[in-house]
PDB file of C-alpha atoms in Angstrom:
ATOM      1  CA  MET A   1       3.699  10.193  -2.972  1.00  0.00           C
ATOM      2  CA  ALA A   2       4.735   7.149  -1.234  1.00  0.00           C
ATOM      3  CA  SER A   3       2.016   5.008   0.715  1.00  0.00           C
ATOM      4  CA  ASP A   4       0.751   6.832   3.519  1.00  0.00           C
ATOM      5  CA  ALA A   5       1.179   3.833   5.917  1.00  0.00           C
ATOM      6  CA  ALA A   6       4.821   4.744   5.957  1.00  0.00           C
ATOM      7  CA  GLU A   7       6.066   6.543   9.114  1.00  0.00           C
ATOM      8  CA  GLY A   8       6.683  10.528   8.105  1.00  0.00           C
ATOM      9  CA  ALA A   9       4.876  10.122   4.684  1.00  0.00           C
ATOM     10  CA  SER A  10       2.659  12.357   3.228  1.00  0.00           C
ATOM     11  CA  PHE A  11      -1.102  11.496   3.266  1.00  0.00           C
ATOM     12  CA  ILE A  12      -4.328  12.909   2.552  1.00  0.00           C
ATOM     13  CA  HIS A  13      -7.587  11.886   5.144  1.00  0.00           C
ATOM     14  CA  ASN A  14     -11.263  12.797   4.387  1.00  0.00           C
ATOM     15  CA  PHE A  15     -12.362  10.020   7.432  1.00  0.00           C
ATOM     16  CA  GLY A  16     -15.388   8.497   5.603  1.00  0.00           C
ATOM     17  CA  ASP A  17     -14.138   5.231   5.984  1.00  0.00           C
ATOM     18  CA  GLY A  18     -14.078   5.705   9.647  1.00  0.00           C
ATOM     19  CA  HIS A  19     -11.785   4.650  12.197  1.00  0.00           C
ATOM     20  CA  ASP A  20      -8.078   3.586  10.788  1.00  0.00           C
ATOM     21  CA  PRO A  21      -6.318   1.976  14.098  1.00  0.00           C
ATOM     22  CA  THR A  22      -3.455   1.292  11.623  1.00  0.00           C
ATOM     23  CA  ARG A  23      -3.017   4.679  10.498  1.00  0.00           C
ATOM     24  CA  TRP A  24      -5.201   6.843  13.748  1.00  0.00           C
ATOM     25  CA  TYR A  25      -4.944   6.616  17.604  1.00  0.00           C
ATOM     26  CA  LYS A  26      -8.064   7.312  19.786  1.00  0.00           C
ATOM     27  CA  ALA A  27      -7.056   8.575  22.877  1.00  0.00           C
ATOM     28  CA  ASN A  28      -8.749   7.786  25.951  1.00  0.00           C
ATOM     29  CA  MET A  29      -7.423   8.574  29.075  1.00  0.00           C
ATOM     30  CA  THR A  30      -6.873  11.009  31.644  1.00  0.00           C
ATOM     31  CA  TYR A  31      -3.586  12.229  33.552  1.00  0.00           C
ATOM     32  CA  PRO A  32      -2.215  15.278  35.561  1.00  0.00           C
ATOM     33  CA  SER A  33      -2.711  18.398  33.164  1.00  0.00           C
ATOM     34  CA  PRO A  34      -5.076  21.153  32.634  1.00  0.00           C
ATOM     35  CA  HIS A  35      -6.798  19.393  29.792  1.00  0.00           C
ATOM     36  CA  PRO A  36     -10.272  17.416  30.003  1.00  0.00           C
ATOM     37  CA  ALA A  37     -10.341  13.588  29.926  1.00  0.00           C
ATOM     38  CA  TRP A  38      -9.920  11.968  26.576  1.00  0.00           C
ATOM     39  CA  LEU A  39     -12.718   9.774  25.714  1.00  0.00           C
ATOM     40  CA  ALA A  40     -12.684   7.607  22.624  1.00  0.00           C
ATOM     41  CA  ARG A  41     -16.143   8.032  22.627  1.00  0.00           C
ATOM     42  CA  HIS A  42     -16.429  11.557  21.770  1.00  0.00           C
ATOM     43  CA  ILE A  43     -14.959  10.962  18.328  1.00  0.00           C
ATOM     44  CA  HIS A  44     -17.672  10.425  15.685  1.00  0.00           C
ATOM     45  CA  PHE A  45     -17.514   9.366  12.086  1.00  0.00           C
ATOM     46  CA  PHE A  46     -19.782  10.003   9.381  1.00  0.00           C
ATOM     47  CA  ASP A  47     -19.522  10.103   5.546  1.00  0.00           C
ATOM     48  CA  ASP A  48     -17.808  13.043   4.998  1.00  0.00           C
ATOM     49  CA  ARG A  49     -16.414  14.132   8.350  1.00  0.00           C
ATOM     50  CA  VAL A  50     -15.139  13.530  11.913  1.00  0.00           C
ATOM     51  CA  GLU A  51     -16.366  15.517  14.999  1.00  0.00           C
ATOM     52  CA  LEU A  52     -15.158  15.854  18.201  1.00  0.00           C
ATOM     53  CA  GLU A  53     -17.404  16.356  21.147  1.00  0.00           C
ATOM     54  CA  LEU A  54     -16.764  18.196  24.368  1.00  0.00           C
ATOM     55  CA  ARG A  55     -18.920  17.644  27.462  1.00  0.00           C
ATOM     56  CA  ARG A  56     -19.395  18.416  31.447  1.00  0.00           C
ATOM     57  CA  MET A  57     -19.207  14.889  33.064  1.00  0.00           C
ATOM     58  CA  ARG A  58     -16.946  13.928  35.708  1.00  0.00           C
ATOM     59  CA  VAL A  59     -13.959  11.158  34.671  1.00  0.00           C
ATOM     60  CA  GLY A  60     -11.914  10.500  37.938  1.00  0.00           C
ATOM     61  CA  ALA A  61     -10.651  14.006  38.961  1.00  0.00           C
ATOM     62  CA  LYS A  62     -11.606  15.823  35.867  1.00  0.00           C
ATOM     63  CA  LYS A  63     -15.021  17.761  35.375  1.00  0.00           C
ATOM     64  CA  LEU A  64     -14.683  17.570  31.054  1.00  0.00           C
ATOM     65  CA  ALA A  65     -14.363  15.117  29.055  1.00  0.00           C
ATOM     66  CA  GLY A  66     -13.227  16.363  25.530  1.00  0.00           C
ATOM     67  CA  ALA A  67     -11.763  14.098  22.558  1.00  0.00           C
ATOM     68  CA  GLU A  68      -7.944  13.835  20.872  1.00  0.00           C
ATOM     69  CA  TYR A  69      -7.308  12.174  17.459  1.00  0.00           C
ATOM     70  CA  GLN A  70      -3.800  11.816  16.846  1.00  0.00           C
ATOM     71  CA  ARG A  71      -2.516  10.600  13.128  1.00  0.00           C
ATOM     72  CA  ARG A  72       0.550   7.694  14.048  1.00  0.00           C
ATOM     73  CA  GLY A  73       4.289   8.332  13.004  1.00  0.00           C
ATOM     74  CA  LEU A  74       6.428  11.183  12.944  1.00  0.00           C
ATOM     75  CA  TYR A  75       5.826  13.865  10.738  1.00  0.00           C
ATOM     76  CA  SER A  76       8.678  16.758   9.568  1.00  0.00           C
ATOM     77  CA  PHE A  77       9.039  19.688   7.585  1.00  0.00           C
ATOM     78  CA  GLY A  78       6.146  20.133   4.712  1.00  0.00           C
ATOM     79  CA  ARG A  79       3.152  21.576   4.482  1.00  0.00           C
ATOM     80  CA  VAL A  80      -0.072  20.795   6.761  1.00  0.00           C
ATOM     81  CA  GLU A  81      -3.707  21.642   5.749  1.00  0.00           C
ATOM     82  CA  VAL A  82      -7.321  21.278   7.227  1.00  0.00           C
ATOM     83  CA  VAL A  83     -10.551  21.494   6.345  1.00  0.00           C
ATOM     84  CA  MET A  84     -13.018  22.027   9.517  1.00  0.00           C
ATOM     85  CA  THR A  85     -15.309  23.906  11.406  1.00  0.00           C
ATOM     86  CA  PRO A  86     -14.445  24.761  15.271  1.00  0.00           C
ATOM     87  CA  ALA A  87     -17.020  24.368  17.925  1.00  0.00           C
ATOM     88  CA  PRO A  88     -19.234  27.283  18.957  1.00  0.00           C
ATOM     89  CA  GLY A  89     -19.144  28.792  23.004  1.00  0.00           C
ATOM     90  CA  SER A  90     -17.050  30.064  25.542  1.00  0.00           C
ATOM     91  CA  GLY A  91     -14.229  27.485  27.142  1.00  0.00           C
ATOM     92  CA  THR A  92     -13.927  25.591  23.746  1.00  0.00           C
ATOM     93  CA  VAL A  93     -10.399  25.284  22.105  1.00  0.00           C
ATOM     94  CA  SER A  94     -10.738  23.413  18.433  1.00  0.00           C
ATOM     95  CA  ALA A  95      -7.277  22.380  17.253  1.00  0.00           C
ATOM     96  CA  LEU A  96      -5.140  20.986  14.797  1.00  0.00           C
ATOM     97  CA  PHE A  97      -1.550  21.019  15.682  1.00  0.00           C
ATOM     98  CA  THR A  98       1.785  18.946  15.061  1.00  0.00           C
ATOM     99  CA  HIS A  99       3.845  18.213  18.869  1.00  0.00           C
ATOM    100  CA  THR A 100       6.578  16.447  20.160  1.00  0.00           C
ATOM    101  CA  SER A 101       7.837  15.836  23.631  1.00  0.00           C
ATOM    102  CA  GLU A 102      10.426  14.022  25.829  1.00  0.00           C
ATOM    103  CA  GLN A 103       7.775  11.204  25.587  1.00  0.00           C
ATOM    104  CA  PHE A 104       8.964  10.974  21.969  1.00  0.00           C
ATOM    105  CA  GLY A 105      12.641  11.367  22.431  1.00  0.00           C
ATOM    106  CA  ALA A 106      12.908  15.268  21.930  1.00  0.00           C
ATOM    107  CA  GLN A 107      12.033  18.574  23.868  1.00  0.00           C
ATOM    108  CA  HIS A 108       8.656  20.191  23.009  1.00  0.00           C
ATOM    109  CA  ASP A 109       7.918  21.290  20.073  1.00  0.00           C
ATOM    110  CA  GLU A 110       4.823  22.561  18.913  1.00  0.00           C
ATOM    111  CA  ILE A 111       3.137  24.201  15.581  1.00  0.00           C
ATOM    112  CA  ASP A 112      -0.620  25.582  16.473  1.00  0.00           C
ATOM    113  CA  ILE A 113      -4.092  26.134  14.839  1.00  0.00           C
ATOM    114  CA  GLU A 114      -6.751  26.920  17.163  1.00  0.00           C
ATOM    115  CA  PHE A 115      -9.690  28.248  17.678  1.00  0.00           C
ATOM    116  CA  LEU A 116     -11.158  29.570  20.803  1.00  0.00           C
ATOM    117  CA  GLY A 117     -14.967  29.327  20.928  1.00  0.00           C
ATOM    118  CA  LYS A 118     -15.980  33.038  22.708  1.00  0.00           C
ATOM    119  CA  ASP A 119     -14.564  34.916  19.240  1.00  0.00           C
ATOM    120  CA  LEU A 120     -14.745  32.852  16.245  1.00  0.00           C
ATOM    121  CA  ASN A 121     -13.783  35.346  14.126  1.00  0.00           C
ATOM    122  CA  MET A 122     -10.536  34.761  14.541  1.00  0.00           C
ATOM    123  CA  VAL A 123      -8.116  31.765  14.356  1.00  0.00           C
ATOM    124  CA  THR A 124      -4.886  31.702  16.695  1.00  0.00           C
ATOM    125  CA  ALA A 125      -1.611  30.497  15.816  1.00  0.00           C
ATOM    126  CA  ASN A 126       1.851  30.054  17.874  1.00  0.00           C
ATOM    127  CA  TYR A 127       4.815  27.810  17.843  1.00  0.00           C
ATOM    128  CA  PHE A 128       7.079  26.547  20.541  1.00  0.00           C
ATOM    129  CA  THR A 129      10.487  25.072  19.922  1.00  0.00           C
ATOM    130  CA  ASP A 130      12.366  23.333  23.012  1.00  0.00           C
ATOM    131  CA  GLY A 131       9.317  24.455  24.939  1.00  0.00           C
ATOM    132  CA  GLU A 132       9.945  28.157  24.392  1.00  0.00           C
ATOM    133  CA  PRO A 133       6.898  30.049  22.905  1.00  0.00           C
ATOM    134  CA  TYR A 134       7.036  32.337  19.882  1.00  0.00           C
ATOM    135  CA  ARG A 135       4.436  34.593  20.163  1.00  0.00           C
ATOM    136  CA  TYR A 136       0.345  34.330  20.449  1.00  0.00           C
ATOM    137  CA  LEU A 137      -1.123  35.619  16.768  1.00  0.00           C
ATOM    138  CA  GLU A 138      -4.699  36.288  16.839  1.00  0.00           C
ATOM    139  CA  ILE A 139      -5.845  36.445  13.033  1.00  0.00           C
ATOM    140  CA  PRO A 140      -8.999  37.931  12.209  1.00  0.00           C
ATOM    141  CA  LEU A 141     -11.390  36.387   9.847  1.00  0.00           C
ATOM    142  CA  PRO A 142     -14.474  37.769   8.017  1.00  0.00           C
ATOM    143  CA  PHE A 143     -16.374  34.995   8.866  1.00  0.00           C
ATOM    144  CA  ASP A 144     -17.805  33.075  12.054  1.00  0.00           C
ATOM    145  CA  ALA A 145     -15.671  29.904  11.782  1.00  0.00           C
ATOM    146  CA  SER A 146     -18.287  27.597  12.855  1.00  0.00           C
ATOM    147  CA  LYS A 147     -20.769  28.647  10.701  1.00  0.00           C
ATOM    148  CA  GLU A 148     -18.691  27.989   7.711  1.00  0.00           C
ATOM    149  CA  VAL A 149     -16.265  24.985   6.134  1.00  0.00           C
ATOM    150  CA  HIS A 150     -12.641  26.795   5.162  1.00  0.00           C
ATOM    151  CA  LEU A 151      -9.065  25.489   5.199  1.00  0.00           C
ATOM    152  CA  TYR A 152      -6.203  26.552   7.134  1.00  0.00           C
ATOM    153  CA  ALA A 153      -2.817  25.242   7.020  1.00  0.00           C
ATOM    154  CA  PHE A 154       1.069  25.780   7.608  1.00  0.00           C
ATOM    155  CA  ASP A 155       4.244  25.503   5.989  1.00  0.00           C
ATOM    156  CA  TRP A 156       6.802  24.539   8.148  1.00  0.00           C
ATOM    157  CA  GLU A 157      10.329  24.686   6.877  1.00  0.00           C
ATOM    158  CA  PRO A 158      13.472  24.635   8.439  1.00  0.00           C
ATOM    159  CA  ASP A 159      14.164  28.051   8.912  1.00  0.00           C
ATOM    160  CA  ARG A 160      10.155  29.896   8.609  1.00  0.00           C
ATOM    161  CA  ILE A 161       6.554  28.725   9.231  1.00  0.00           C
ATOM    162  CA  ARG A 162       3.861  30.151   7.450  1.00  0.00           C
ATOM    163  CA  TRP A 163       0.069  30.280   8.306  1.00  0.00           C
ATOM    164  CA  TYR A 164      -2.506  30.453   5.753  1.00  0.00           C
ATOM    165  CA  VAL A 165      -6.541  30.696   5.735  1.00  0.00           C
ATOM    166  CA  ASP A 166      -8.082  29.478   2.232  1.00  0.00           C
ATOM    167  CA  GLY A 167      -5.270  30.026   0.387  1.00  0.00           C
ATOM    168  CA  GLU A 168      -4.208  33.523   1.389  1.00  0.00           C
ATOM    169  CA  LEU A 169      -1.289  34.069   3.703  1.00  0.00           C
ATOM    170  CA  MET A 170      -1.636  35.497   6.588  1.00  0.00           C
ATOM    171  CA  HIS A 171       1.287  35.371   9.095  1.00  0.00           C
ATOM    172  CA  THR A 172       5.274  33.999   8.304  1.00  0.00           C
ATOM    173  CA  ALA A 173       7.512  34.001  11.125  1.00  0.00           C
ATOM    174  CA  THR A 174      11.258  33.177  10.616  1.00  0.00           C
ATOM    175  CA  HIS A 175      14.169  31.410  12.634  1.00  0.00           C
ATOM    176  CA  ASP A 176      15.348  35.123  13.054  1.00  0.00           C
ATOM    177  CA  ASP A 177      12.235  35.890  15.044  1.00  0.00           C
ATOM    178  CA  HIS A 178      12.516  32.614  17.406  1.00  0.00           C
ATOM    179  CA  PRO A 179      14.206  29.519  16.693  1.00  0.00           C
ATOM    180  CA  ILE A 180      11.853  27.265  14.258  1.00  0.00           C
ATOM    181  CA  PRO A 181      10.906  23.551  15.673  1.00  0.00           C
ATOM    182  CA  GLN A 182      13.069  20.815  13.944  1.00  0.00           C
ATOM    183  CA  HIS A 183      11.868  17.632  15.494  1.00  0.00           C
ATOM    184  CA  PRO A 184       9.645  15.446  13.793  1.00  0.00           C
ATOM    185  CA  SER A 185       6.332  15.343  15.580  1.00  0.00           C
ATOM    186  CA  ARG A 186       2.603  13.950  15.947  1.00  0.00           C
ATOM    187  CA  ILE A 187      -0.425  15.257  14.402  1.00  0.00           C
ATOM    188  CA  ILE A 188      -3.135  15.544  16.545  1.00  0.00           C
ATOM    189  CA  ILE A 189      -6.632  17.273  16.208  1.00  0.00           C
ATOM    190  CA  GLN A 190      -8.464  18.097  19.631  1.00  0.00           C
ATOM    191  CA  LEU A 191     -11.529  19.568  21.070  1.00  0.00           C
ATOM    192  CA  TRP A 192     -11.041  20.690  24.842  1.00  0.00           C
ATOM    193  CA  SER A 193     -11.436  23.459  27.589  1.00  0.00           C
ATOM    194  CA  GLY A 194      -8.830  24.160  30.426  1.00  0.00           C
ATOM    195  CA  GLN A 195      -8.604  24.728  34.128  1.00  0.00           C
ATOM    196  CA  GLU A 196      -9.153  28.337  36.013  1.00  0.00           C
ATOM    197  CA  GLU A 197      -5.786  29.319  34.625  1.00  0.00           C
ATOM    198  CA  GLN A 198      -6.775  28.842  31.293  1.00  0.00           C
ATOM    199  CA  PHE A 199     -10.337  30.838  31.318  1.00  0.00           C
ATOM    200  CA  GLN A 200      -8.686  34.150  31.026  1.00  0.00           C
ATOM    201  CA  TRP A 201      -7.512  32.812  27.293  1.00  0.00           C
ATOM    202  CA  HIS A 202     -10.539  31.002  26.413  1.00  0.00           C
ATOM    203  CA  GLY A 203     -13.119  32.169  28.450  1.00  0.00           C
ATOM    204  CA  LEU A 204     -15.458  30.511  30.813  1.00  0.00           C
ATOM    205  CA  PRO A 205     -16.551  27.292  30.215  1.00  0.00           C
ATOM    206  CA  THR A 206     -20.096  28.067  29.602  1.00  0.00           C
ATOM    207  CA  PHE A 207     -20.509  26.519  26.434  1.00  0.00           C
ATOM    208  CA  GLU A 208     -23.279  24.228  25.261  1.00  0.00           C
ATOM    209  CA  ASP A 209     -23.217  20.733  26.621  1.00  0.00           C
ATOM    210  CA  GLY A 210     -22.143  18.195  23.673  1.00  0.00           C
ATOM    211  CA  THR A 211     -20.808  21.380  21.429  1.00  0.00           C
ATOM    212  CA  ARG A 212     -18.520  19.492  18.634  1.00  0.00           C
ATOM    213  CA  ALA A 213     -15.536  20.547  15.826  1.00  0.00           C
ATOM    214  CA  ALA A 214     -15.859  19.061  12.501  1.00  0.00           C
ATOM    215  CA  TYR A 215     -12.657  17.918  10.535  1.00  0.00           C
ATOM    216  CA  TYR A 216     -13.535  17.097   6.568  1.00  0.00           C
ATOM    217  CA  CYS A 217      -9.830  16.775   5.474  1.00  0.00           C
ATOM    218  CA  ILE A 218      -6.339  16.950   6.722  1.00  0.00           C
ATOM    219  CA  SER A 219      -3.412  16.246   4.428  1.00  0.00           C
ATOM    220  CA  TYR A 220       0.599  16.403   4.999  1.00  0.00           C
ATOM    221  CA  LEU A 221       2.895  16.786   2.131  1.00  0.00           C
ATOM    222  CA  LYS A 222       5.940  16.493   3.005  1.00  0.00           C
ATOM    223  CA  ALA A 223       8.672  18.700   1.778  1.00  0.00           C
ATOM    224  CA  GLY A 224       9.841  17.760  -1.571  1.00  0.00           C
ATOM    225  CA  ASP A 225       7.209  15.447  -2.651  1.00  0.00           C
ATOM    226  CA  THR A 226       4.290  15.823  -4.885  1.00  0.00           C
ATOM    227  CA  GLY A 227       0.953  14.532  -4.502  1.00  0.00           C
ATOM    228  CA  PRO A 228      -2.739  15.612  -3.479  1.00  0.00           C
ATOM    229  CA  GLN A 229      -3.971  17.587  -0.671  1.00  0.00           C
ATOM    230  CA  CYS A 230      -7.457  18.812   0.541  1.00  0.00           C
ATOM    231  CA  SER A 231      -6.988  22.349  -1.266  1.00  0.00           C
ATOM    232  CA  ASP A 232      -6.606  20.229  -4.783  1.00  0.00           C
ATOM    233  CA  THR A 233     -10.593  20.157  -4.455  1.00  0.00           C
ATOM    234  CA  PHE A 234     -11.598  22.154  -1.512  1.00  0.00           C
ATOM    235  CA  ASP A 235     -13.859  25.540  -2.603  1.00  0.00           C
ATOM    236  CA  PRO A 236     -14.736  27.636   0.005  1.00  0.00           C
ATOM    237  CA  VAL A 237     -17.623  28.902  -2.097  1.00  0.00           C
ATOM    238  CA  ALA A 238     -19.022  26.122  -3.135  1.00  0.00           C
ATOM    239  CA  ALA A 239     -18.590  24.186   0.190  1.00  0.00           C
ATOM    240  CA  ASN A 240     -20.303  27.227   1.932  1.00  0.00           C
ATOM    241  CA  ALA A 241     -23.144  27.828  -0.721  1.00  0.00           C
ATOM    242  CA  GLY A 242     -24.151  23.933  -0.095  1.00  0.00           C
ATOM    243  CA  ARG A 243     -24.109  24.864   3.879  1.00  0.00           C
ATOM    244  CA  ALA A 244     -26.344  27.743   3.165  1.00  0.00           C
ATOM    245  CA  ALA A 245     -28.741  25.733   0.676  1.00  0.00           C
ATOM    246  CA  ASN A 246     -29.423  23.427   3.648  1.00  0.00           C
TER     247      ASN A 246
END
């Protein structure tokens, strides 16, 4: 596996060493969009995780402030894994996704894993190619994702995308269904809540102020590479037995 300091190289990150500005970027900005303000101080590091925070507060014209953390570099076909617990509360969106746009010299491509705090017995998925969406997927879960730690993943190949929960295949999309994204993309985690046009989707923003999503591990294994991934050491039974004990 190439050094993860190289752009587009495979990597695994557990966040225990805090923020590494050579590999990660803390968003700290506001701009005209349905998203909240992004505040770097809403990104919190612990020994085994990073937490993203969402608050009701005015920042410029925005009434909410969330958090966005981006992996530096652009990443292409491969497997993306995340071990996480999303934020509870109606109106919250906890996400891991790939994304590129005209800002990076390409049309809008995106592959999503998202959780809506109004219903955490499901994970949602979608993808966009040249700005056109595939279709919105609601994947049922046999647990409340905010109360248990689990591993979510997708395989991104030139002609298909496959989404997984704890290693179990949940959905496959193929080029025959909708063109698959082809552009190298950023890998991003976010916690946010939108404006009125998003309320029907993510629910009214009645979440508890300061709600947080926790990310324990993120890995990207470039197509054709071998190397460590979050799934190598993550055991959902053991992880959640430990949480119950605490």
